[in-house]
Amino acid sequence: MATTDFGRTVRRWRDRVAPEAAGLPSAGHRRAPGLRREELAMLAGISVDYVTRLEQGRARNPSEQVVEALGRALRVSPDEREHLFRTAGLVPPGRGTVPAYIAPSVHRMLDRLTATPVAVSDASWTLLLANPLYTALMGERHGRQRNGAWRAFLGGNDRVRHTPESRRALETAVTADLRTAAGRYPADQHLRRLIAELRAGSARFAELWDAGTVGHHEASRKTIDHPQVGPMTLDCDVLTVAGSDLRIMVYTAEPGTADAQRLELLAVLGPQPLIENPHTS
């Protein structure tokens, strides 16, 4: 019963989200006023088939990550988020877990920054939301690649070019962030597993973690090697949303430079389609 109610709820709430409110074009004929299934799937980062099966009650027991992602895509309120978890047969994450809720005000801010690459991550550096220009800049990220700490120590094929100094600064800041998050959210099992995986798989992380390394992210300039438009050197600022530990990464180019021209070209090209889609529901 719970999962059937979940699908019905997702279907009803999908109808009430205007495409323009989710940063999508509203042109063309629409049989319903809200989001199409493929649009909801894209915003939530899951397959259209899985959304269909959830709405029809054929898919059972959606994970916390799926429920959270659908809630963000549907722009639910805190009370609606709790209802969505309960209709999925799950207990809403408590106060001891890393917050993943994005307030409507943060959504609106991102909607207005269409010409600026912007992404939102939680306190464990898991990507929650990215605007199309950020995705075009950094590429699609799925699974473990959505976590910045995992990419820093265990991942590969990142488009950001690093010097030895910038790499050390990144590793130090990320380790310190995870230590802070672990102390602030002791009940978060996902965070515990991430830290255990990093300690087991990265000697560098284990060294920094065991040494009690402290640090913080600072404004920096990053060079991104983009496969279509070439290298771009951009200013990167990390903003924090008070009370939620959300991190907003904003990339900007100095006006009148070749970097600014490349960023404008990238905005025209948009995210490039993948040859293969590694994401599964």
One Martini backbone bead per residue (centre of mass of N, CA, C, O) as a GRO file, in nm:
protein
  281
    1MET     BB    1   0.057   0.062  -0.021
    2ALA     BB    2   0.287   0.265   0.010
    3THR     BB    3   0.402   0.247  -0.286
    4THR     BB    4   0.138   0.329  -0.423
    5ASP     BB    5   0.118   0.609  -0.290
    6PHE     BB    6   0.381   0.711  -0.402
    7GLY     BB    7   0.309   0.708  -0.704
    8ARG     BB    8   0.062   0.894  -0.682
    9THR     BB    9   0.212   1.135  -0.564
   10VAL     BB   10   0.411   1.183  -0.790
   11ARG     BB   11   0.198   1.227  -1.009
   12ARG     BB   12   0.055   1.473  -0.882
   13TRP     BB   13   0.318   1.653  -0.836
   14ARG     BB   14   0.403   1.668  -1.133
   15ASP     BB   15   0.156   1.845  -1.231
   16ARG     BB   16   0.239   2.113  -1.045
   17VAL     BB   17   0.508   2.145  -1.213
   18ALA     BB   18   0.643   2.381  -1.380
   19PRO     BB   19   0.883   2.393  -1.609
   20GLU     BB   20   0.993   2.684  -1.546
   21ALA     BB   21   1.036   2.615  -1.235
   22ALA     BB   22   1.270   2.389  -1.340
   23GLY     BB   23   1.429   2.515  -1.595
   24LEU     BB   24   1.226   2.464  -1.835
   25PRO     BB   25   1.085   2.446  -2.124
   26SER     BB   26   0.732   2.533  -2.241
   27ALA     BB   27   0.724   2.462  -2.518
   28GLY     BB   28   0.465   2.335  -2.660
   29HIS     BB   29   0.272   2.067  -2.644
   30ARG     BB   30   0.052   1.989  -2.359
   31ARG     BB   31  -0.147   1.767  -2.182
   32ALA     BB   32   0.002   1.878  -1.929
   33PRO     BB   33   0.116   2.125  -1.698
   34GLY     BB   34   0.352   1.965  -1.616
   35LEU     BB   35   0.566   1.721  -1.591
   36ARG     BB   36   0.732   1.503  -1.749
   37ARG     BB   37   0.875   1.206  -1.708
   38GLU     BB   38   1.148   1.277  -1.847
   39GLU     BB   39   1.193   1.531  -1.674
   40LEU     BB   40   1.195   1.404  -1.396
   41ALA     BB   41   1.421   1.203  -1.453
   42MET     BB   42   1.638   1.413  -1.515
   43LEU     BB   43   1.625   1.572  -1.243
   44ALA     BB   44   1.672   1.293  -1.065
   45GLY     BB   45   1.862   1.070  -1.212
   46ILE     BB   46   1.660   0.874  -1.362
   47SER     BB   47   1.468   0.662  -1.517
   48VAL     BB   48   1.182   0.650  -1.696
   49ASP     BB   49   1.099   0.361  -1.629
   50TYR     BB   50   1.110   0.398  -1.320
   51VAL     BB   51   0.898   0.615  -1.297
   52THR     BB   52   0.670   0.450  -1.421
   53ARG     BB   53   0.677   0.215  -1.213
   54LEU     BB   54   0.622   0.389  -0.967
   55GLU     BB   55   0.347   0.516  -1.056
   56GLN     BB   56   0.222   0.212  -1.110
   57GLY     BB   57   0.338   0.012  -0.872
   58ARG     BB   58   0.585  -0.186  -0.991
   59ALA     BB   59   0.777  -0.042  -0.799
   60ARG     BB   60   0.968  -0.126  -0.515
   61ASN     BB   61   1.143   0.013  -0.276
   62PRO     BB   62   1.266   0.287  -0.265
   63SER     BB   63   1.521   0.469  -0.210
   64GLU     BB   64   1.641   0.735  -0.047
   65GLN     BB   65   1.775   0.865  -0.295
   66VAL     BB   66   1.523   0.864  -0.477
   67VAL     BB   67   1.333   1.024  -0.294
   68GLU     BB   68   1.511   1.273  -0.270
   69ALA     BB   69   1.532   1.337  -0.575
   70LEU     BB   70   1.228   1.370  -0.625
   71GLY     BB   71   1.180   1.594  -0.420
   72ARG     BB   72   1.361   1.802  -0.556
   73ALA     BB   73   1.223   1.799  -0.837
   74LEU     BB   74   0.931   1.874  -0.689
   75ARG     BB   75   0.964   2.091  -0.469
   76VAL     BB   76   0.935   2.030  -0.172
   77SER     BB   77   0.842   2.043   0.133
   78PRO     BB   78   0.913   1.934   0.440
   79ASP     BB   79   0.637   1.788   0.479
   80GLU     BB   80   0.637   1.647   0.199
   81ARG     BB   81   0.895   1.489   0.236
   82GLU     BB   82   0.795   1.316   0.470
   83HIS     BB   83   0.557   1.192   0.314
   84LEU     BB   84   0.723   1.057   0.091
   85PHE     BB   85   0.874   0.861   0.273
   86ARG     BB   86   0.625   0.718   0.399
   87THR     BB   87   0.500   0.616   0.124
   88ALA     BB   88   0.779   0.443   0.081
   89GLY     BB   89   0.848   0.307   0.372
   90LEU     BB   90   1.008   0.541   0.519
   91VAL     BB   91   1.228   0.703   0.722
   92PRO     BB   92   1.300   1.000   0.787
   93PRO     BB   93   1.556   1.177   0.814
   94GLY     BB   94   1.737   1.282   1.070
   95ARG     BB   95   1.938   1.492   1.264
   96GLY     BB   96   2.198   1.280   1.224
   97THR     BB   97   2.182   1.364   0.921
   98VAL     BB   98   2.247   1.459   0.615
   99PRO     BB   99   2.138   1.716   0.451
  100ALA     BB  100   1.914   1.728   0.133
  101TYR     BB  101   1.755   1.982   0.148
  102ILE     BB  102   1.606   2.214  -0.087
  103ALA     BB  103   1.515   2.516  -0.097
  104PRO     BB  104   1.327   2.719  -0.293
  105SER     BB  105   1.530   2.960  -0.285
  106VAL     BB  106   1.763   2.799  -0.415
  107HIS     BB  107   1.623   2.728  -0.672
  108ARG     BB  108   1.572   3.021  -0.767
  109MET     BB  109   1.867   3.103  -0.786
  110LEU     BB  110   1.946   2.895  -1.004
  111ASP     BB  111   1.739   2.988  -1.221
  112ARG     BB  112   1.899   3.281  -1.251
  113LEU     BB  113   2.189   3.116  -1.325
  114THR     BB  114   2.219   3.032  -1.643
  115ALA     BB  115   2.524   3.173  -1.706
  116THR     BB  116   2.609   2.985  -1.452
  117PRO     BB  117   2.795   2.761  -1.295
  118VAL     BB  118   2.595   2.542  -1.078
  119ALA     BB  119   2.623   2.373  -0.752
  120VAL     BB  120   2.485   2.126  -0.517
  121SER     BB  121   2.595   2.022  -0.194
  122ASP     BB  122   2.662   1.843   0.066
  123ALA     BB  123   2.853   1.777   0.352
  124SER     BB  124   2.980   1.517   0.172
  125TRP     BB  125   2.994   1.598  -0.140
  126THR     BB  126   2.711   1.547  -0.265
  127LEU     BB  127   2.542   1.571  -0.546
  128LEU     BB  128   2.217   1.730  -0.594
  129LEU     BB  129   2.262   1.993  -0.789
  130ALA     BB  130   2.253   2.103  -1.142
  131ASN     BB  131   2.306   2.298  -1.388
  132PRO     BB  132   2.348   2.282  -1.724
  133LEU     BB  133   2.628   2.433  -1.729
  134TYR     BB  134   2.773   2.249  -1.531
  135THR     BB  135   2.735   1.989  -1.692
  136ALA     BB  136   2.884   2.096  -1.943
  137LEU     BB  137   3.155   2.146  -1.794
  138MET     BB  138   3.185   1.852  -1.620
  139GLY     BB  139   2.971   1.656  -1.669
  140GLU     BB  140   2.847   1.364  -1.615
  141ARG     BB  141   2.722   1.222  -1.298
  142HIS     BB  142   2.753   0.898  -1.144
  143GLY     BB  143   2.722   0.775  -0.858
  144ARG     BB  144   3.026   0.805  -0.713
  145GLN     BB  145   3.088   1.067  -0.891
  146ARG     BB  146   2.896   1.258  -0.707
  147ASN     BB  147   3.144   1.250  -0.515
  148GLY     BB  148   3.405   1.458  -0.432
  149ALA     BB  149   3.573   1.278  -0.242
  150TRP     BB  150   3.593   1.031  -0.424
  151ARG     BB  151   3.728   1.178  -0.663
  152ALA     BB  152   3.984   1.286  -0.512
  153PHE     BB  153   4.087   0.972  -0.429
  154LEU     BB  154   3.938   0.748  -0.654
  155GLY     BB  155   3.907   0.893  -0.900
  156GLY     BB  156   3.862   1.000  -1.249
  157ASN     BB  157   3.846   1.206  -1.523
  158ASP     BB  158   3.893   1.494  -1.452
  159ARG     BB  159   3.871   1.831  -1.577
  160VAL     BB  160   4.048   1.926  -1.357
  161ARG     BB  161   4.338   2.105  -1.319
  162HIS     BB  162   4.638   2.009  -1.141
  163THR     BB  163   4.846   2.082  -0.897
  164PRO     BB  164   5.015   1.982  -0.631
  165GLU     BB  165   4.899   2.211  -0.453
  166SER     BB  166   4.594   2.187  -0.524
  167ARG     BB  167   4.565   1.892  -0.443
  168ARG     BB  168   4.639   1.924  -0.144
  169ALA     BB  169   4.419   2.132  -0.075
  170LEU     BB  170   4.179   1.955  -0.148
  171GLU     BB  171   4.234   1.711   0.039
  172THR     BB  172   4.233   1.870   0.302
  173ALA     BB  173   3.946   1.998   0.285
  174VAL     BB  174   3.781   1.737   0.249
  175THR     BB  175   3.867   1.594   0.506
  176ALA     BB  176   3.769   1.815   0.700
  177ASP     BB  177   3.472   1.804   0.615
  178LEU     BB  178   3.421   1.506   0.697
  179ARG     BB  179   3.489   1.543   0.993
  180THR     BB  180   3.268   1.747   1.055
  181ALA     BB  181   3.028   1.575   0.957
  182ALA     BB  182   3.073   1.330   1.150
  183GLY     BB  183   3.022   1.505   1.410
  184ARG     BB  184   2.732   1.623   1.321
  185TYR     BB  185   2.649   1.318   1.174
  186PRO     BB  186   2.650   1.021   1.340
  187ALA     BB  187   2.388   0.865   1.187
  188ASP     BB  188   2.532   0.849   0.908
  189GLN     BB  189   2.584   0.578   0.704
  190HIS     BB  190   2.693   0.690   0.438
  191LEU     BB  191   2.930   0.843   0.562
  192ARG     BB  192   3.069   0.604   0.693
  193ARG     BB  193   3.116   0.443   0.431
  194LEU     BB  194   3.285   0.653   0.287
  195ILE     BB  195   3.518   0.669   0.490
  196ALA     BB  196   3.591   0.368   0.480
  197GLU     BB  197   3.653   0.359   0.175
  198LEU     BB  198   3.880   0.572   0.179
  199ARG     BB  199   4.068   0.433   0.385
  200ALA     BB  200   4.098   0.165   0.214
  201GLY     BB  201   4.169   0.312  -0.087
  202SER     BB  202   4.342   0.560   0.059
  203ALA     BB  203   4.640   0.655   0.182
  204ARG     BB  204   4.604   0.962   0.188
  205PHE     BB  205   4.345   0.975   0.352
  206ALA     BB  206   4.442   0.813   0.598
  207GLU     BB  207   4.663   1.011   0.673
  208LEU     BB  208   4.484   1.265   0.714
  209TRP     BB  209   4.283   1.143   0.915
  210ASP     BB  210   4.490   1.043   1.137
  211ALA     BB  211   4.614   1.349   1.165
  212GLY     BB  212   4.379   1.566   1.191
  213THR     BB  213   4.304   1.733   0.958
  214VAL     BB  214   4.280   2.081   0.875
  215GLY     BB  215   4.038   2.290   0.690
  216HIS     BB  216   3.950   2.494   0.391
  217HIS     BB  217   3.770   2.653   0.161
  218GLU     BB  218   3.877   2.850  -0.115
  219ALA     BB  219   3.916   3.073  -0.327
  220SER     BB  220   3.959   2.996  -0.683
  221ARG     BB  221   4.150   2.882  -0.963
  222LYS     BB  222   4.032   2.701  -1.253
  223THR     BB  223   4.119   2.446  -1.484
  224ILE     BB  224   3.924   2.343  -1.764
  225ASP     BB  225   3.914   2.054  -1.969
  226HIS     BB  226   3.740   2.081  -2.259
  227PRO     BB  227   3.642   1.884  -2.533
  228GLN     BB  228   3.508   2.130  -2.710
  229VAL     BB  229   3.634   2.438  -2.607
  230GLY     BB  230   3.847   2.397  -2.401
  231PRO     BB  231   4.028   2.579  -2.197
  232MET     BB  232   3.933   2.704  -1.861
  233THR     BB  233   3.962   2.991  -1.649
  234LEU     BB  234   3.811   2.991  -1.325
  235ASP     BB  235   3.619   3.105  -1.078
  236CYS     BB  236   3.589   2.961  -0.740
  237ASP     BB  237   3.302   2.945  -0.531
  238VAL     BB  238   3.207   2.875  -0.186
  239LEU     BB  239   2.887   2.834  -0.057
  240THR     BB  240   2.686   2.864   0.243
  241VAL     BB  241   2.402   2.729   0.393
  242ALA     BB  242   2.238   2.817   0.649
  243GLY     BB  243   2.141   2.525   0.845
  244SER     BB  244   2.243   2.286   0.605
  245ASP     BB  245   2.537   2.255   0.466
  246LEU     BB  246   2.530   2.369   0.199
  247ARG     BB  247   2.704   2.367  -0.122
  248ILE     BB  248   2.795   2.636  -0.341
  249MET     BB  249   2.906   2.625  -0.671
  250VAL     BB  250   3.084   2.894  -0.845
  251TYR     BB  251   3.137   2.986  -1.190
  252THR     BB  252   3.364   3.236  -1.325
  253ALA     BB  253   3.440   3.489  -1.564
  254GLU     BB  254   3.632   3.714  -1.698
  255PRO     BB  255   3.561   3.978  -1.858
  256GLY     BB  256   3.680   3.976  -2.196
  257THR     BB  257   3.769   3.686  -2.225
  258ALA     BB  258   3.831   3.377  -2.349
  259ASP     BB  259   3.681   3.233  -2.121
  260ALA     BB  260   3.409   3.379  -2.161
  261GLN     BB  261   3.366   3.281  -2.454
  262ARG     BB  262   3.366   2.977  -2.390
  263LEU     BB  263   3.127   2.986  -2.194
  264GLU     BB  264   2.923   3.091  -2.403
  265LEU     BB  265   2.952   2.852  -2.595
  266LEU     BB  266   2.864   2.635  -2.390
  267ALA     BB  267   2.574   2.747  -2.354
  268VAL     BB  268   2.496   2.670  -2.648
  269LEU     BB  269   2.567   2.364  -2.650
  270GLY     BB  270   2.566   2.218  -2.397
  271PRO     BB  271   2.503   1.917  -2.307
  272GLN     BB  272   2.649   1.625  -2.393
  273PRO     BB  273   2.593   1.336  -2.516
  274LEU     BB  274   2.604   1.011  -2.446
  275ILE     BB  275   2.710   0.712  -2.560
  276GLU     BB  276   2.672   0.609  -2.268
  277ASN     BB  277   2.453   0.488  -2.004
  278PRO     BB  278   2.550   0.405  -1.670
  279HIS     BB  279   2.269   0.442  -1.564
  280THR     BB  280   2.071   0.295  -1.308
  281SER     BB  281   1.784   0.220  -1.119
   0.00000   0.00000   0.00000
